[in-house]
Coordinates of C-alpha atoms and ligand atoms in Angstrom, one line a residue:
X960 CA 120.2 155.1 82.6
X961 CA 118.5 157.7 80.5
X962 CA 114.6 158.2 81.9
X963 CA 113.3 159.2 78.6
X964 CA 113.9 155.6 76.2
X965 CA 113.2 153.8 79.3
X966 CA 109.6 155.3 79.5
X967 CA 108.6 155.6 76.0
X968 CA 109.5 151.7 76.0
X969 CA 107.3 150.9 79.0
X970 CA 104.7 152.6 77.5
X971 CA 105.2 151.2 74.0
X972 CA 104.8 147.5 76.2
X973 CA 101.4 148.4 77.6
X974 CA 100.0 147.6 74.0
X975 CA 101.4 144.3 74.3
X976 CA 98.9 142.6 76.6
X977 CA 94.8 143.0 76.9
X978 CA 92.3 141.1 75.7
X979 CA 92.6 141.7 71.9
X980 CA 96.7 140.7 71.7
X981 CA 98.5 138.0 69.6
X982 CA 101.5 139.1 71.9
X983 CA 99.7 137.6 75.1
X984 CA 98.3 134.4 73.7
X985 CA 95.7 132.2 75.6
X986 CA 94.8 129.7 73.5
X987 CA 97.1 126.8 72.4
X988 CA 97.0 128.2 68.5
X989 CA 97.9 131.9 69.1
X990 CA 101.1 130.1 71.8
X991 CA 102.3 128.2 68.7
X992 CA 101.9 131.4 66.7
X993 CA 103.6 133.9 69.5
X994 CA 106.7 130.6 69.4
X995 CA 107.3 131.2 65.8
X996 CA 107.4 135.1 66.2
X997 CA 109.7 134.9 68.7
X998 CA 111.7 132.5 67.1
X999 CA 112.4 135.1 64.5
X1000 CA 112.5 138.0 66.4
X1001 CA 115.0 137.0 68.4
X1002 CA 117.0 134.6 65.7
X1003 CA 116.6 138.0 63.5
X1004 CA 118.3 139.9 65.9
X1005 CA 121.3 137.8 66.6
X1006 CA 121.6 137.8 62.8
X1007 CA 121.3 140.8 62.3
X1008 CA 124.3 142.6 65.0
X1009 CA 126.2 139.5 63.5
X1010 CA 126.2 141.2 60.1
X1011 CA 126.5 144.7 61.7
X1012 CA 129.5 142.8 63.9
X1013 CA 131.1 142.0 60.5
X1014 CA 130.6 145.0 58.7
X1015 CA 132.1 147.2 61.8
X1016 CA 135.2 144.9 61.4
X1017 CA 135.9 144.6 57.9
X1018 CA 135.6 148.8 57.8
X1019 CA 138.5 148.6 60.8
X1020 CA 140.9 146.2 60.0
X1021 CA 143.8 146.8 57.4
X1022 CA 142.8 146.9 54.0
X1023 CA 144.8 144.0 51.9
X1024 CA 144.0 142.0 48.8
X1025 CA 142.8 138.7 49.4
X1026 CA 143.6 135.4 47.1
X1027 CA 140.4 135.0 44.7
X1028 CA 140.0 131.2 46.8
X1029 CA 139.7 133.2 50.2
X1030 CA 137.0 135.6 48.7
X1031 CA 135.1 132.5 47.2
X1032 CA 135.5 130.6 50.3
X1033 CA 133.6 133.4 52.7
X1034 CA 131.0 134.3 50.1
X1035 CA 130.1 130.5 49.8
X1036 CA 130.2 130.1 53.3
X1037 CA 128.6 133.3 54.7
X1038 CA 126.3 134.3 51.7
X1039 CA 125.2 131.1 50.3
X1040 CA 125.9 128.1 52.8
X1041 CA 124.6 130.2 55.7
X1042 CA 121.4 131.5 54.5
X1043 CA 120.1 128.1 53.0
X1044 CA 120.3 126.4 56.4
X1045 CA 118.8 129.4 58.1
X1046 CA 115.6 129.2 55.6
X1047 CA 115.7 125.5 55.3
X1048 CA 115.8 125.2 59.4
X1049 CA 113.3 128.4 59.7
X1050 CA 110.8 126.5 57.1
X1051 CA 110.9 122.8 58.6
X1052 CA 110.0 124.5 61.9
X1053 CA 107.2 126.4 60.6
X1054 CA 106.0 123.7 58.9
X1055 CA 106.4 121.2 61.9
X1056 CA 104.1 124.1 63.9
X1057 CA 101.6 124.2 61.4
X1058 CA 99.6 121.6 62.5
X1059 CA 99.2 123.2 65.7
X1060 CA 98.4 126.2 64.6
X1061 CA 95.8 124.9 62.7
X1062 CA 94.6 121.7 64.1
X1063 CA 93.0 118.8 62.0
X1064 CA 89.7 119.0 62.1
X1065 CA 88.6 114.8 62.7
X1066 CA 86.1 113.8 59.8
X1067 CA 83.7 111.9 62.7
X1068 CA 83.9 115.3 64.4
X1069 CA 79.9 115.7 63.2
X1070 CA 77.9 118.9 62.2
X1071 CA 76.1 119.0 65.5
X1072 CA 79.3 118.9 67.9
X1073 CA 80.0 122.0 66.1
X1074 CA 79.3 125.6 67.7
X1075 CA 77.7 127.7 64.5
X1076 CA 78.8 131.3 63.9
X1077 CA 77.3 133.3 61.4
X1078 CA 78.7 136.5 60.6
X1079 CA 76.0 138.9 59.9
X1080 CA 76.3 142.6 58.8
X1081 CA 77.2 143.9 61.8
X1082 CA 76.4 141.0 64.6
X1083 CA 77.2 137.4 65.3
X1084 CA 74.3 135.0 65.5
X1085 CA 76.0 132.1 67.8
X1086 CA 73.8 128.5 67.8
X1087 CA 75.5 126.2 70.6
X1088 CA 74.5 122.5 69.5
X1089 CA 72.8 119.8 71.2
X1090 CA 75.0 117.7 73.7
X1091 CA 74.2 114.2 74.4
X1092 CA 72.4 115.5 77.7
X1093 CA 71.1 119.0 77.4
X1094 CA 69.7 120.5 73.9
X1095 CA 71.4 123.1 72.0
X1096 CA 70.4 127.1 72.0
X1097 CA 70.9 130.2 70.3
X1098 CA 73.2 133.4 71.7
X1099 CA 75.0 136.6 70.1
X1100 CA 77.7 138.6 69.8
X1101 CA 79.3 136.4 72.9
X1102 CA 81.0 132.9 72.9
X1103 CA 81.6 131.1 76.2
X1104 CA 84.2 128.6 76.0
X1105 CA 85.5 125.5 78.5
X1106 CA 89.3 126.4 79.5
X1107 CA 91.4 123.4 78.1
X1108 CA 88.9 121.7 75.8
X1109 CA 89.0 122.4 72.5
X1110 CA 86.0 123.6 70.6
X1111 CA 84.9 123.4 67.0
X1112 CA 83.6 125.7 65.1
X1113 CA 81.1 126.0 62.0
X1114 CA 81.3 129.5 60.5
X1115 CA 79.1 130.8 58.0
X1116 CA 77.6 134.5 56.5
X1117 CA 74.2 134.9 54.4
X1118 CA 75.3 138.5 53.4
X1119 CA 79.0 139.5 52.6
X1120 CA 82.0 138.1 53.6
X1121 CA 83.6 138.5 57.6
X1122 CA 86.6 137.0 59.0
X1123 CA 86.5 135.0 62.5
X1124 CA 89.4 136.3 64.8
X1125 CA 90.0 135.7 68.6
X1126 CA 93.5 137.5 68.7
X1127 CA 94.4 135.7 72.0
X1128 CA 93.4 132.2 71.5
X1129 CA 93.9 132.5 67.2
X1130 CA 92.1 131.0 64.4
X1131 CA 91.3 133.7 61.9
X1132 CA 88.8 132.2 59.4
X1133 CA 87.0 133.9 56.7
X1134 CA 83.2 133.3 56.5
X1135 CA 82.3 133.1 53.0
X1136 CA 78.7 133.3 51.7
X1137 CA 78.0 130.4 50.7
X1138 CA 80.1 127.8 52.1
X1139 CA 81.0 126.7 55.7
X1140 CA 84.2 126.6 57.0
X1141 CA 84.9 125.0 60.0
X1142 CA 88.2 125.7 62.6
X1143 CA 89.1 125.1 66.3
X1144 CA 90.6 126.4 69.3
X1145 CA 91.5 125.3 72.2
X1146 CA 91.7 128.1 75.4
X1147 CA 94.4 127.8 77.8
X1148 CA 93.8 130.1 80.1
X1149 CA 90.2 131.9 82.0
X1150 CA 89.7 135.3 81.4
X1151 CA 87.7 137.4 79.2
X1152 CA 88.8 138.5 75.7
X1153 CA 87.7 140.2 72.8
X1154 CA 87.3 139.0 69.0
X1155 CA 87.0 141.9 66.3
X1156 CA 85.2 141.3 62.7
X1157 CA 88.7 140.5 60.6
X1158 CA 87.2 141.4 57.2
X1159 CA 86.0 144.5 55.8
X1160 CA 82.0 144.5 55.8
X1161 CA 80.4 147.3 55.5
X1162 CA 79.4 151.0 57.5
X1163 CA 80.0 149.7 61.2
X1164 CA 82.3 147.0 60.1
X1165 CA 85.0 148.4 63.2
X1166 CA 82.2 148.4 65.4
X1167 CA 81.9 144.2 64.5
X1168 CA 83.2 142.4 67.6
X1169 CA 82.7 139.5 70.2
X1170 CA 83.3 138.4 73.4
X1171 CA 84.7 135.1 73.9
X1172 CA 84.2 134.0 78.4
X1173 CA 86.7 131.5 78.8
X1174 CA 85.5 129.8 81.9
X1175 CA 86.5 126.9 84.1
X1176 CA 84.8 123.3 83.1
X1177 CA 82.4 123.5 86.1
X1178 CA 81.7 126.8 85.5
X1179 CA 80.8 126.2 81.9
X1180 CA 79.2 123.1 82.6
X1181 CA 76.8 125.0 85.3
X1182 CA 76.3 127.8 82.3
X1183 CA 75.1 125.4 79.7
X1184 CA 72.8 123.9 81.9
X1185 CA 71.5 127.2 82.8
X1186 CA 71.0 128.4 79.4
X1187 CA 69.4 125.1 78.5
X1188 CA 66.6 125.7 80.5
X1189 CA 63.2 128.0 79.8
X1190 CA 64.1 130.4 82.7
X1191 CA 62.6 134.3 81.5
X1192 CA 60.4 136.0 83.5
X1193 CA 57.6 137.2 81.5
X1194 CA 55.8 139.0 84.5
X1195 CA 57.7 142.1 84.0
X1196 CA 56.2 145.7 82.5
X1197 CA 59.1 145.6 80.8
X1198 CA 58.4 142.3 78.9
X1199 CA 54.9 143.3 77.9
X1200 CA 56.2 146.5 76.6
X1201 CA 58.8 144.5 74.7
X1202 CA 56.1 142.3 73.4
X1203 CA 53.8 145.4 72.4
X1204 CA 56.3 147.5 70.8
X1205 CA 57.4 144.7 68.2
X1206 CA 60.3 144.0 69.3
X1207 CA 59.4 140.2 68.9
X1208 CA 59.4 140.2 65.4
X1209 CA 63.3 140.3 65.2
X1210 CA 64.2 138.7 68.7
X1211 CA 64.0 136.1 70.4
X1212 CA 64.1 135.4 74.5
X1213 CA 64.3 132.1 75.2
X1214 CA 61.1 131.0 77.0
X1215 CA 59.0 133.5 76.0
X1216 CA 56.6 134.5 73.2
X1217 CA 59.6 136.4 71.2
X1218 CA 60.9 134.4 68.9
X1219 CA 62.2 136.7 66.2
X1220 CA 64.9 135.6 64.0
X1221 CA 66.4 138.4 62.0
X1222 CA 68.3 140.4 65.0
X1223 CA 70.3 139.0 67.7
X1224 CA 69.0 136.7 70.5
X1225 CA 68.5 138.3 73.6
X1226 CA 68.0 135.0 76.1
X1227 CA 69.8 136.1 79.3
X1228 CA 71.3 139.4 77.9
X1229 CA 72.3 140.4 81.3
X1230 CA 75.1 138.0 81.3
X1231 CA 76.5 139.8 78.2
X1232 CA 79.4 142.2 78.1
X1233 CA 78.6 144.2 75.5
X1234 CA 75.6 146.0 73.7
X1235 CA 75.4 146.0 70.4
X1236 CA 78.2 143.3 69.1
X1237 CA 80.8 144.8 70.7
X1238 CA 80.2 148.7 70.9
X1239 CA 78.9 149.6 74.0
X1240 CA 79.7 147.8 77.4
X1241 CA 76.0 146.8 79.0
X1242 CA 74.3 148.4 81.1
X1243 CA 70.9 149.6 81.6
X1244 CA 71.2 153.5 80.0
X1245 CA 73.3 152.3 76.8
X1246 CA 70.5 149.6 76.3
X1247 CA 68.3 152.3 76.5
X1248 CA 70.3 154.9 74.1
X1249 CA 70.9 152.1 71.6
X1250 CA 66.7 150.9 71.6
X1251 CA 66.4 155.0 70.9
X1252 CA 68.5 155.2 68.4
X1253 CA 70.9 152.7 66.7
X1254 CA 71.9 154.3 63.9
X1255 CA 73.8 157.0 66.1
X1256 CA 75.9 154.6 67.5
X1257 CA 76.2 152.0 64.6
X1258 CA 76.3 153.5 61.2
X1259 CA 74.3 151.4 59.2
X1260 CA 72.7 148.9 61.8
X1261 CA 69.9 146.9 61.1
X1262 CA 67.7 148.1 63.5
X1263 CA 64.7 150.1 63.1
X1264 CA 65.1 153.6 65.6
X1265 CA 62.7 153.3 68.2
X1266 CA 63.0 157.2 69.4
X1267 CA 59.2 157.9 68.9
X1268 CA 58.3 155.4 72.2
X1269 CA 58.2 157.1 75.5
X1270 CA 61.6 156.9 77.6
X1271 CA 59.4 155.6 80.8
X1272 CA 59.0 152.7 78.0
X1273 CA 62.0 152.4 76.6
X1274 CA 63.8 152.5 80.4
X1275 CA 61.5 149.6 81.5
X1276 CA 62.4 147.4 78.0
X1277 CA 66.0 148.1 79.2
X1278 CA 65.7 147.4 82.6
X1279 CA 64.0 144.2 81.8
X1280 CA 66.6 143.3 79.2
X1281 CA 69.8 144.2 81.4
X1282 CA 67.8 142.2 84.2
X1283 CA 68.2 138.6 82.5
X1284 CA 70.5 136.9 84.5
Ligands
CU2746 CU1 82.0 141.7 59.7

């Protein structure tokens, strides 16, 4: 065994799994997906040293003339006979996977069972709707999800067009300004993954991406009723400074005075993986670096630098944030 192929193929592998892979689905849509790939991966293979099989043995074996009827016989056989039931098997199997790829979306399935994502330039405004029991609330740039239920979705954009992608569970879904399209997706397994902006949209476009928590049903069920309640403390230095330094104006924290709609809601932000759709992973300094300057770390970013307040200011702001759990 030769050392050298062996590792360059193990490390080749590594890319296989994490949380952004088609190649380690989690979700019953990117499963069906990964089935069909393999399917002709591996049924491409087998044809493939077949052919090579062939070739190696018609350059070996004694050259002789055949009767025209032979030759006619293995060329109707081999090149025509052989490849139409290939494609004609290959196509009734994609076609019998396509509805799970891409479930039906029920008609009675109605606008407020939906969870709304808007694609915004460069953020994801996320609106969970009112359940029979608890009312709906606003979130961003991270989707929790119920392992084994499926969820639909709603997906819109008011600016330019962005694609809706969770590699590992599947989906992709273009959100078009001016029209909704809806899909679903059913997780199979708990874990957390990521979901990157699947359409080119502008300056910070690669610096677009989600979080999706796929959590057990009690543990979702406790989350929603967690987030359905008015639960912020407003007692904090840090909220006052919040509150003084305008931050209000574009966002909102759930059972408080801000209720800004134009950025992303910050209800709970300590849950969240990520700062800034995505870019940074959250804690308490990057909050703080991305308040001071946003446009350093996201090209193009909608939000005003805020480098002129004192960092005593800005570190209480981010301490408050990153403590809304
Ligand atoms: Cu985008």
């Amino acid at each position: 065994l030769r050392p050298l192929p062996v590792i360059a193929a193990l490390i080749l592998l590594t890319g296989c799994s994490g949380v952004q892979s088609t190649l380690d689905p989690a979700g019953s849509e990117a499963i069906a997906v990964f089935q069909l790939l393999m399917t002709m991966v591996i049924g491409g293979t087998i044809i493939w040293f077949a052919v090579i099989g062939v070739t190696i043995y018609a350059s070996r074996s004694r050259r002789q003339v055949w009767p025209i009827s032979k030759a006619v016989r293995v060329i109707g056989w081999g090149g025509v006979a052989f490849p139409v039931v290939v494609l004609i098997l290959l196509l009734s199997y994609a076609v019998w996977l396509m509805p799970s790829i891409r479930p039906w979306i029920p008609r009675q399935t109605s606008e407020n069972e939906r969870i709304e994502v808007t694609g915004e330039q460069f953020w994801w405004r996320i609106k969970y709707p009112d359940t029979d029991e608890l009312p709906g609330f606003d979130t961003a740039n991270e989707l929790r999800l119920p392992v084994g239920q499926r969820t639909y979705f709603s997906l819109e954009a008011p600016d330019v067009i962005h694609s809706f992608w969770i590699p590992a569970l599947g989906g992709k879904t273009d959100m078009i300004p001016g029209r909704t399209n809806v899909t679903s997706l059913q997780p199979t397994r708990i874990g957390v993954f990521r979901a990157p902006c699947a359409e080119f949209c502008g300056t910070s476009h690669a610096l677009m991406a989600f979080s999706v928590v796929v959590m057990g049903q009690e543990d979702y069920a406790a989350w929603r009723n967690l987030r359905a309640q008015d639960a912020a403390s407003t007692a904090q230095p840090g909220y006052r400074l919040f509150m003084r330094h305008g931050c209000s104006a574009c966002h909102a924290i759930q059972g408080t005075e801000a209720k800004g709609r134009i950025g992303p809601d910050l209800t709970y932000f300590g849950h969240r993986q990520t700062v800034a759709a995505g870019t940074l992973t959250n804690t308490s300094a990057n909050i703080a670096h991305f308040i001071k300057a946003p446009e350093n770390i996201k090209p193009g970013a909608k939000m005003p630098a805020f480098g002129m307040l004192p960092d005593a200011d800005v570190d209480a702001i981010a301490a408050y944030l990153w403590g809304l759990k």
